Short mmCIF file of C-alpha atoms and ligand atoms in Angstrom, two decimals:
data_model
loop_
_atom_site.label_atom_id
_atom_site.label_comp_id
_atom_site.label_asym_id
_atom_site.label_seq_id
_atom_site.Cartn_x
_atom_site.Cartn_y
_atom_site.Cartn_z
CA MET A 896 16.89 -8.03 -30.57
CA ARG A 897 13.75 -8.71 -32.58
CA LEU A 898 10.23 -8.89 -31.15
CA THR A 899 8.00 -11.63 -32.48
CA SER A 900 4.80 -10.90 -30.54
CA LEU A 901 3.12 -8.69 -27.99
CA HIS A 902 0.51 -10.21 -25.68
CA LEU A 903 -1.90 -7.69 -24.17
CA ARG A 904 -3.96 -8.61 -21.14
CA GLU A 905 -6.30 -6.79 -18.86
CA ILE A 906 -6.23 -8.03 -15.29
CA ARG A 907 -8.67 -6.86 -12.63
CA MET A 908 -7.38 -6.42 -9.11
CA PRO A 909 -9.50 -5.13 -6.22
CA LEU A 910 -7.59 -2.79 -3.90
CA VAL A 911 -7.54 -3.80 -0.23
CA GLU A 912 -8.98 -0.36 0.54
CA PRO A 913 -10.49 2.38 -1.65
CA PHE A 914 -8.06 5.09 -2.74
CA ARG A 915 -9.60 8.57 -2.96
CA ILE A 916 -7.77 11.55 -4.42
CA SER A 917 -9.07 15.00 -5.37
CA SER A 918 -9.95 13.80 -8.88
CA GLY A 919 -11.74 10.53 -8.11
CA VAL A 920 -11.90 7.28 -6.15
CA GLN A 921 -10.60 3.82 -7.03
CA THR A 922 -11.64 0.47 -5.63
CA LEU A 923 -10.71 -1.83 -8.48
CA ARG A 924 -7.68 -1.54 -10.72
CA ARG A 925 -8.02 -2.60 -14.34
CA ILE A 926 -4.40 -3.11 -15.32
CA LEU A 927 -3.04 -3.60 -18.83
CA LEU A 928 -0.03 -5.92 -18.92
CA VAL A 929 2.21 -6.36 -21.95
CA ALA A 930 4.26 -9.52 -22.47
CA ALA A 931 6.79 -9.14 -25.28
CA THR A 932 8.39 -12.23 -26.81
CA ASP A 933 11.72 -12.10 -28.64
CA GLU A 934 13.26 -14.37 -31.28
CA GLU A 935 15.06 -16.43 -28.67
CA GLY A 936 11.79 -17.15 -26.88
CA ARG A 937 12.31 -14.89 -23.88
CA THR A 938 9.39 -12.94 -22.42
CA GLY A 939 9.70 -9.40 -21.09
CA TRP A 940 6.91 -7.77 -19.07
CA GLY A 941 5.62 -4.23 -18.97
CA GLU A 942 2.73 -2.72 -17.01
CA CYS A 943 0.71 0.15 -18.40
CA THR A 944 0.01 2.71 -15.66
CA ALA A 945 -3.01 4.29 -17.36
CA GLY A 946 -6.06 4.50 -15.13
CA GLU A 947 -9.64 3.50 -15.70
CA GLU A 948 -10.75 7.12 -16.21
CA PRO A 949 -8.96 10.08 -17.84
CA ASN A 950 -8.66 11.96 -14.53
CA TYR A 951 -4.91 11.71 -13.92
CA SER A 952 -3.88 12.12 -17.55
CA SER A 953 -5.84 11.91 -20.79
CA GLU A 954 -4.94 8.22 -21.17
CA THR A 955 -6.96 5.28 -19.92
CA ILE A 956 -6.46 1.54 -20.13
CA ASP A 957 -8.78 1.51 -23.14
CA THR A 958 -7.00 4.27 -25.06
CA ALA A 959 -3.69 2.59 -24.27
CA TRP A 960 -4.92 -0.73 -25.60
CA LEU A 961 -5.98 0.94 -28.84
CA ALA A 962 -2.74 2.92 -29.12
CA ILE A 963 -0.56 -0.17 -28.61
CA ARG A 964 -2.52 -2.24 -31.10
CA GLU A 965 -2.79 0.44 -33.80
CA TRP A 966 0.41 2.48 -33.50
CA VAL A 967 2.98 1.15 -31.02
CA ALA A 968 3.06 -2.52 -32.02
CA PRO A 969 3.51 -1.87 -35.77
CA ARG A 970 6.57 0.28 -34.97
CA VAL A 971 8.37 -2.40 -32.96
CA LEU A 972 7.18 -5.86 -34.06
CA GLY A 973 9.59 -7.70 -36.33
CA LEU A 974 12.08 -4.84 -36.35
CA GLU A 975 15.75 -5.34 -35.46
CA ILE A 976 16.11 -3.19 -32.36
CA GLY A 977 19.58 -2.12 -31.26
CA GLY A 978 18.72 -1.76 -27.60
CA PRO A 979 16.11 -0.29 -25.28
CA LEU A 980 17.44 3.26 -25.65
CA SER A 981 16.45 3.23 -29.33
CA ILE A 982 12.75 2.59 -28.58
CA HIS A 983 11.87 6.04 -27.25
CA PRO A 984 12.89 7.98 -30.41
CA LEU A 985 11.18 5.32 -32.54
CA LEU A 986 7.92 5.88 -30.66
CA GLU A 987 8.14 9.68 -30.49
CA HIS A 988 8.61 10.41 -34.19
CA ASN A 989 5.29 11.84 -35.49
CA PHE A 990 3.42 10.10 -32.68
CA ARG A 991 2.06 12.51 -30.10
CA GLY A 992 1.02 11.60 -26.60
CA HIS A 993 0.02 8.11 -25.43
CA SER A 994 3.04 8.06 -23.13
CA MET A 995 1.73 5.30 -20.89
CA ALA A 996 0.97 3.07 -23.87
CA LYS A 997 4.48 3.65 -25.24
CA ALA A 998 6.07 3.08 -21.84
CA ALA A 999 4.33 -0.27 -21.30
CA VAL A 1000 6.00 -1.67 -24.41
CA GLU A 1001 9.32 0.09 -23.83
CA VAL A 1002 9.56 -1.33 -20.31
CA ALA A 1003 9.00 -4.87 -21.60
CA LEU A 1004 11.99 -4.34 -23.91
CA TRP A 1005 14.16 -3.17 -21.00
CA ASP A 1006 13.20 -6.33 -19.13
CA LEU A 1007 14.14 -8.42 -22.20
CA GLU A 1008 17.47 -6.61 -22.55
CA ALA A 1009 18.29 -7.13 -18.87
CA GLN A 1010 17.46 -10.84 -19.17
CA ARG A 1011 19.54 -11.12 -22.34
CA ARG A 1012 22.52 -9.65 -20.52
CA GLY A 1013 21.87 -11.69 -17.37
CA MET A 1014 21.62 -8.51 -15.29
CA SER A 1015 19.00 -7.10 -12.99
CA LEU A 1016 17.00 -4.18 -14.35
CA ALA A 1017 18.46 -2.08 -11.51
CA ALA A 1018 22.01 -2.90 -12.64
CA LEU A 1019 21.11 -2.16 -16.27
CA VAL A 1020 19.62 1.28 -15.57
CA GLY A 1021 22.36 1.99 -13.03
CA ALA A 1022 25.22 1.24 -15.44
CA GLY A 1023 27.29 4.40 -15.86
CA ARG A 1024 25.32 6.21 -13.17
CA GLY A 1025 27.48 5.49 -10.17
CA GLY A 1026 26.06 2.16 -9.08
CA VAL A 1027 22.81 1.27 -7.41
CA ARG A 1028 21.49 0.98 -3.89
CA GLN A 1029 20.84 -2.52 -2.57
CA GLU A 1030 17.76 -1.33 -0.77
CA ILE A 1031 15.49 1.63 -1.18
CA GLU A 1032 13.56 3.70 1.34
CA VAL A 1033 9.84 3.94 0.76
CA GLY A 1034 6.82 5.92 1.81
CA ILE A 1035 3.07 5.57 1.62
CA SER A 1036 0.49 7.64 -0.21
CA LEU A 1037 -2.74 7.84 1.80
CA GLY A 1038 -6.05 8.63 0.14
CA ILE A 1039 -8.50 11.20 1.52
CA GLN A 1040 -10.32 9.74 4.54
CA ALA A 1041 -13.75 10.41 6.04
CA SER A 1042 -12.33 12.75 8.69
CA PRO A 1043 -9.05 14.43 9.67
CA ARG A 1044 -8.96 12.20 12.73
CA ALA A 1045 -9.33 8.98 10.72
CA LEU A 1046 -6.49 10.11 8.46
CA ALA A 1047 -4.29 11.11 11.41
CA GLU A 1048 -4.71 7.66 12.99
CA LYS A 1049 -3.82 5.93 9.75
CA ALA A 1050 -0.80 8.15 9.20
CA ALA A 1051 0.51 7.53 12.72
CA ALA A 1052 0.14 3.76 12.26
CA CYS A 1053 2.10 3.98 8.99
CA LEU A 1054 4.92 5.92 10.61
CA ALA A 1055 5.08 3.32 13.40
CA ARG A 1056 5.13 0.55 10.80
CA GLY A 1057 8.36 2.05 9.42
CA TYR A 1058 7.32 4.08 6.37
CA ARG A 1059 9.92 6.78 5.70
CA LYS A 1060 7.55 9.34 4.24
CA ILE A 1061 3.84 9.95 4.70
CA LYS A 1062 2.02 11.55 1.78
CA ILE A 1063 -1.57 12.62 2.20
CA LYS A 1064 -3.98 13.58 -0.53
CA ILE A 1065 -5.66 16.96 -0.24
CA GLY A 1066 -8.23 19.01 -2.13
CA PRO A 1067 -10.26 22.18 -1.54
CA GLY A 1068 -12.11 21.86 1.77
CA GLU A 1069 -10.15 18.73 2.65
CA ASP A 1070 -6.81 20.33 3.28
CA LEU A 1071 -5.90 22.55 6.26
CA ASP A 1072 -7.82 20.52 8.87
CA TYR A 1073 -6.45 17.26 7.50
CA VAL A 1074 -2.85 18.43 7.34
CA ALA A 1075 -3.09 19.97 10.82
CA ALA A 1076 -4.46 16.76 12.33
CA VAL A 1077 -1.79 14.61 10.71
CA ARG A 1078 1.05 16.94 11.69
CA GLU A 1079 -0.23 16.92 15.25
CA ALA A 1080 -0.42 13.10 15.30
CA LEU A 1081 3.02 12.55 13.74
CA GLY A 1082 4.85 15.23 15.67
CA PRO A 1083 7.20 17.94 14.41
CA GLY A 1084 9.91 16.82 12.02
CA ALA A 1085 8.15 13.65 10.82
CA PRO A 1086 8.45 13.36 7.02
CA LEU A 1087 5.06 14.55 5.77
CA MET A 1088 3.89 15.92 2.42
CA ALA A 1089 0.63 16.66 0.62
CA ASP A 1090 -0.49 15.89 -2.94
CA ALA A 1091 -3.34 17.94 -4.47
CA ASN A 1092 -3.54 16.32 -7.93
CA ASN A 1093 -4.30 19.65 -9.71
CA ALA A 1094 -7.17 20.61 -7.42
CA TYR A 1095 -6.34 24.30 -6.92
CA GLY A 1096 -6.21 27.52 -8.92
CA ARG A 1097 -4.86 31.03 -8.57
CA ALA A 1098 -7.72 32.00 -6.24
CA ASP A 1099 -6.39 29.47 -3.71
CA PHE A 1100 -2.88 30.87 -3.26
CA ASP A 1101 -3.58 32.20 0.25
CA ARG A 1102 -4.97 28.86 1.31
CA LEU A 1103 -1.96 27.05 -0.10
CA ALA A 1104 0.40 29.53 1.58
CA ALA A 1105 -1.27 28.68 4.88
CA LEU A 1106 0.15 25.15 4.49
CA ASP A 1107 3.64 26.58 5.07
CA GLN A 1108 3.01 26.48 8.83
CA PHE A 1109 2.93 22.65 8.79
CA ASP A 1110 6.51 22.23 7.68
CA LEU A 1111 5.73 19.88 4.80
CA LEU A 1112 8.55 18.27 2.79
CA MET A 1113 6.75 19.50 -0.32
CA ILE A 1114 3.36 20.19 -1.88
CA GLU A 1115 2.81 18.00 -4.95
CA GLN A 1116 1.04 19.26 -8.07
CA PRO A 1117 -1.25 21.89 -6.54
CA LEU A 1118 -2.26 23.43 -9.91
CA ALA A 1119 -3.24 22.25 -13.38
CA TRP A 1120 -0.95 19.76 -15.12
CA ASP A 1121 -0.25 22.07 -18.07
CA ASP A 1122 0.31 25.23 -16.05
CA LEU A 1123 3.97 25.79 -15.24
CA LEU A 1124 3.66 29.60 -15.13
CA ARG A 1125 1.18 29.68 -12.27
CA HIS A 1126 3.19 27.07 -10.40
CA ALA A 1127 6.13 29.49 -10.68
CA GLU A 1128 3.97 32.30 -9.28
CA LEU A 1129 2.87 30.06 -6.45
CA GLN A 1130 6.40 28.86 -5.68
CA LYS A 1131 7.43 32.51 -5.17
CA ARG A 1132 4.79 32.80 -2.44
CA LEU A 1133 5.59 29.52 -0.66
CA LYS A 1134 8.37 28.50 1.69
CA THR A 1135 7.43 24.88 1.06
CA PRO A 1136 8.93 23.40 -2.11
CA VAL A 1137 6.51 22.62 -4.91
CA CYS A 1138 6.95 19.12 -6.40
CA LEU A 1139 5.62 18.47 -9.89
CA ASP A 1140 4.02 15.17 -10.89
CA GLU A 1141 1.40 15.47 -13.68
CA SER A 1142 3.26 18.44 -15.25
CA ILE A 1143 6.49 16.56 -15.93
CA THR A 1144 5.73 14.61 -19.08
CA SER A 1145 9.23 14.77 -20.61
CA LEU A 1146 12.81 15.91 -20.03
CA GLU A 1147 11.90 19.26 -21.61
CA ARG A 1148 9.17 19.91 -19.03
CA ALA A 1149 11.67 19.18 -16.23
CA GLU A 1150 14.05 21.69 -17.84
CA ASP A 1151 11.19 24.22 -18.01
CA MET A 1152 10.37 23.64 -14.36
CA VAL A 1153 13.93 24.48 -13.37
CA ALA A 1154 14.20 27.44 -15.76
CA LEU A 1155 10.96 28.96 -14.45
CA ASP A 1156 11.43 27.87 -10.83
CA ALA A 1157 7.95 26.37 -11.13
CA GLY A 1158 8.92 23.64 -8.67
CA ARG A 1159 11.97 22.39 -6.80
CA ILE A 1160 11.43 18.62 -6.66
CA VAL A 1161 10.35 16.14 -9.36
CA ASN A 1162 8.19 13.06 -8.96
CA ILE A 1163 9.29 10.64 -11.70
CA LYS A 1164 6.84 8.08 -13.06
CA VAL A 1165 7.91 5.87 -15.94
CA GLY A 1166 4.46 5.73 -17.53
CA ARG A 1167 3.80 9.47 -17.42
CA VAL A 1168 7.13 10.33 -19.08
CA GLY A 1169 6.90 7.68 -21.81
CA GLY A 1170 9.30 5.05 -20.55
CA ILE A 1171 12.53 4.24 -18.75
CA ALA A 1172 14.82 6.10 -21.20
CA SER A 1173 12.88 9.32 -20.62
CA ALA A 1174 12.84 8.72 -16.84
CA LEU A 1175 16.61 8.27 -16.89
CA SER A 1176 17.12 11.49 -18.84
CA ILE A 1177 15.04 13.40 -16.28
CA HIS A 1178 16.95 11.75 -13.43
CA ASP A 1179 20.30 12.67 -14.99
CA PHE A 1180 19.25 16.26 -15.70
CA CYS A 1181 17.85 16.82 -12.21
CA ARG A 1182 20.93 15.27 -10.64
CA SER A 1183 23.18 17.61 -12.64
CA ARG A 1184 21.14 20.59 -11.40
CA GLY A 1185 20.88 19.47 -7.77
CA VAL A 1186 17.11 18.94 -8.03
CA PRO A 1187 15.95 16.01 -5.85
CA VAL A 1188 13.76 13.38 -7.49
CA TRP A 1189 11.71 10.51 -6.10
CA CYS A 1190 9.75 7.68 -7.66
CA GLY A 1191 5.99 8.12 -7.79
CA GLY A 1192 3.47 5.30 -7.99
CA MET A 1193 0.26 4.53 -9.88
CA LEU A 1194 -1.11 1.72 -7.71
CA GLU A 1195 0.90 -0.75 -9.77
CA SER A 1196 0.82 -4.51 -9.56
CA GLY A 1197 4.05 -6.27 -8.62
CA ILE A 1198 5.25 -6.00 -12.23
CA GLY A 1199 5.16 -2.21 -12.48
CA ARG A 1200 6.49 -2.06 -8.92
CA ALA A 1201 9.62 -3.96 -10.00
CA VAL A 1202 10.42 -1.15 -12.43
CA ASN A 1203 9.85 1.49 -9.74
CA VAL A 1204 12.13 -0.37 -7.31
CA ALA A 1205 14.89 -0.58 -9.95
CA LEU A 1206 14.59 3.09 -10.83
CA ALA A 1207 14.52 4.21 -7.21
CA SER A 1208 17.87 2.49 -6.67
CA LEU A 1209 19.59 5.22 -8.76
CA PRO A 1210 21.67 7.80 -6.90
CA GLY A 1211 19.50 10.84 -7.76
CA PHE A 1212 16.45 9.34 -6.03
CA THR A 1213 17.19 10.92 -2.66
CA ILE A 1214 13.63 11.05 -1.28
CA PRO A 1215 11.57 7.94 -0.36
CA GLY A 1216 9.23 6.91 -3.18
CA ASP A 1217 5.52 6.04 -3.32
CA ILE A 1218 6.59 2.41 -3.48
CA SER A 1219 4.74 0.52 -0.80
CA PRO A 1220 4.84 -3.27 -0.26
CA SER A 1221 2.36 -5.54 -2.08
CA GLU A 1222 0.15 -5.99 0.99
CA ARG A 1223 -0.69 -2.27 1.05
CA TYR A 1224 -2.53 -2.71 -2.25
CA TRP A 1225 -3.45 -6.36 -2.86
CA GLU A 1226 -4.76 -9.45 -1.15
CA ARG A 1227 -2.28 -11.33 -3.29
CA ASP A 1228 0.14 -9.87 -5.84
CA VAL A 1229 1.01 -11.20 -9.32
CA VAL A 1230 4.72 -11.75 -8.59
CA THR A 1231 6.70 -14.07 -6.33
CA PRO A 1232 8.09 -13.24 -3.96
CA GLU A 1233 5.73 -10.36 -3.23
CA TRP A 1234 7.22 -6.95 -2.45
CA LYS A 1235 8.04 -6.78 1.25
CA MET A 1236 9.06 -3.83 3.41
CA ASP A 1237 11.11 -4.24 6.59
CA GLY A 1238 10.36 -2.43 9.86
CA HIS A 1239 12.54 0.49 8.80
CA GLY A 1240 10.71 1.30 5.59
CA ARG A 1241 13.16 -0.45 3.29
CA ILE A 1242 12.57 -2.69 0.28
CA ARG A 1243 15.40 -4.84 -1.07
CA VAL A 1244 16.39 -4.32 -4.69
CA PRO A 1245 16.45 -7.76 -6.32
CA GLU A 1246 19.64 -8.96 -8.01
CA ALA A 1247 18.13 -11.67 -10.22
CA PRO A 1248 18.08 -10.98 -13.99
CA GLY A 1249 15.35 -8.76 -15.46
CA LEU A 1250 12.61 -7.60 -13.11
CA GLY A 1251 14.15 -9.80 -10.42
CA VAL A 1252 10.85 -11.38 -9.35
CA ALA A 1253 8.90 -14.22 -10.99
CA VAL A 1254 5.64 -13.36 -12.74
CA ASP A 1255 2.90 -15.66 -11.39
CA LEU A 1256 1.22 -16.79 -14.61
CA ASP A 1257 -1.49 -18.83 -12.89
CA ARG A 1258 -2.47 -15.84 -10.80
CA ILE A 1259 -2.50 -13.62 -13.88
CA GLU A 1260 -4.61 -16.14 -15.77
CA ASP A 1261 -7.15 -16.10 -12.92
CA LEU A 1262 -7.35 -12.30 -12.99
CA THR A 1263 -7.51 -11.88 -16.76
CA ALA A 1264 -10.61 -10.17 -18.15
CA ARG A 1265 -9.51 -9.91 -21.79
CA ALA A 1266 -6.49 -10.72 -23.90
CA GLU A 1267 -5.19 -10.06 -27.40
CA VAL A 1268 -2.10 -11.27 -29.23
CA LEU A 1269 -0.37 -8.93 -31.67
O1 OSB B 654 -0.74 11.54 -7.81
O2 OSB B 654 0.81 10.30 -7.14
C1 OSB B 654 -0.34 10.42 -7.55
C2 OSB B 654 -2.15 7.04 -7.54
C3 OSB B 654 -2.88 7.14 -8.70
C4 OSB B 654 -2.81 8.30 -9.43
C5 OSB B 654 -2.00 9.36 -9.02
C6 OSB B 654 -1.24 9.26 -7.87
C7 OSB B 654 -1.34 8.10 -7.10
C8 OSB B 654 -0.67 7.90 -5.83
C9 OSB B 654 -0.47 6.47 -5.41
O3 OSB B 654 -0.35 8.79 -5.09
C10 OSB B 654 0.91 6.09 -5.09
C11 OSB B 654 1.06 4.59 -4.96
O4 OSB B 654 1.11 3.89 -6.00
O5 OSB B 654 1.11 4.10 -3.84
MG1 MG B 655 0.86 12.87 -7.48
#
């Protein structure tokens, strides 16, 4: 396949409710979308998961825009590309970082390849991996609320609505009381976990060990993103499995996690690891080592969500993902049909070619704040 152009767009989408995590609050998403056109006139879509601020990773929508224009686009435009697996090495050679920028373009090429072959993205990524699920089980990630009680009420409503996993955000001073209230509201055995987004350090190990009493499925990314050694020290002290999110930026970091026992579960996000090929390699490695993985989320629009749904249909994704239905995030999504969850916390994996949902161009046009054609 040969790419003839890349269209970059920034769309602005207000969240239906603010999302607060230990490193910041979000009310409006500024989302970079990439539309890649091939010689035959098809269009493939990719969503960049970089945030507005460099608080989750060092990338932002603005650095990603620059990186795609200056360094990613020149490496892929006009080139004869064998297939989507060849993009990752092409973008890694002497090109450090900018994983979310790389992934946005790589994903658009996977969509194009799936369309070219008349297959769904789920079927394409599932080929040779033992088939795909027709529906996936999903959870919800709840931001920090004004009080433990407010969070507990929200969490209980989500469990009743059918969500298969409740994840709550924690940080120093907003942890033990919050987790205790939610555990009390949900009852013993309900699938509950906490995500700290790097908020703790070595001085907090006792506090983190106190979370063991709440029987959490896992504690996600308690320590700094680039600190596998201290995560290994912490894991020794905890009964609860540590799950790594920010730390797992490549297959090699997943291998390091296992070698060091720095965590026992991996949250896979396509943007953070630099694309679908990298996500698949992490999935395959973890599956071979018996390490459970699940699909994380970055408050994506319906386009990025399509990729998460496809990925989560793979056999190694044995824990419900942070893949909630469109209505949890947006008044109206940018795809049709919107992503819907049934009363048992399941989302159907589409079978139509490519992303499997139609991109609503009129809606996107309405939300567009800037655009550039490369
Ligand atoms: O740490 O998993 C995270 C959102 C933005 C940045 C980081 C994270 C998250 C979430 C949201 O938890 C998950 C979702 O998209 O619903
Ligand atoms: Mg996380």
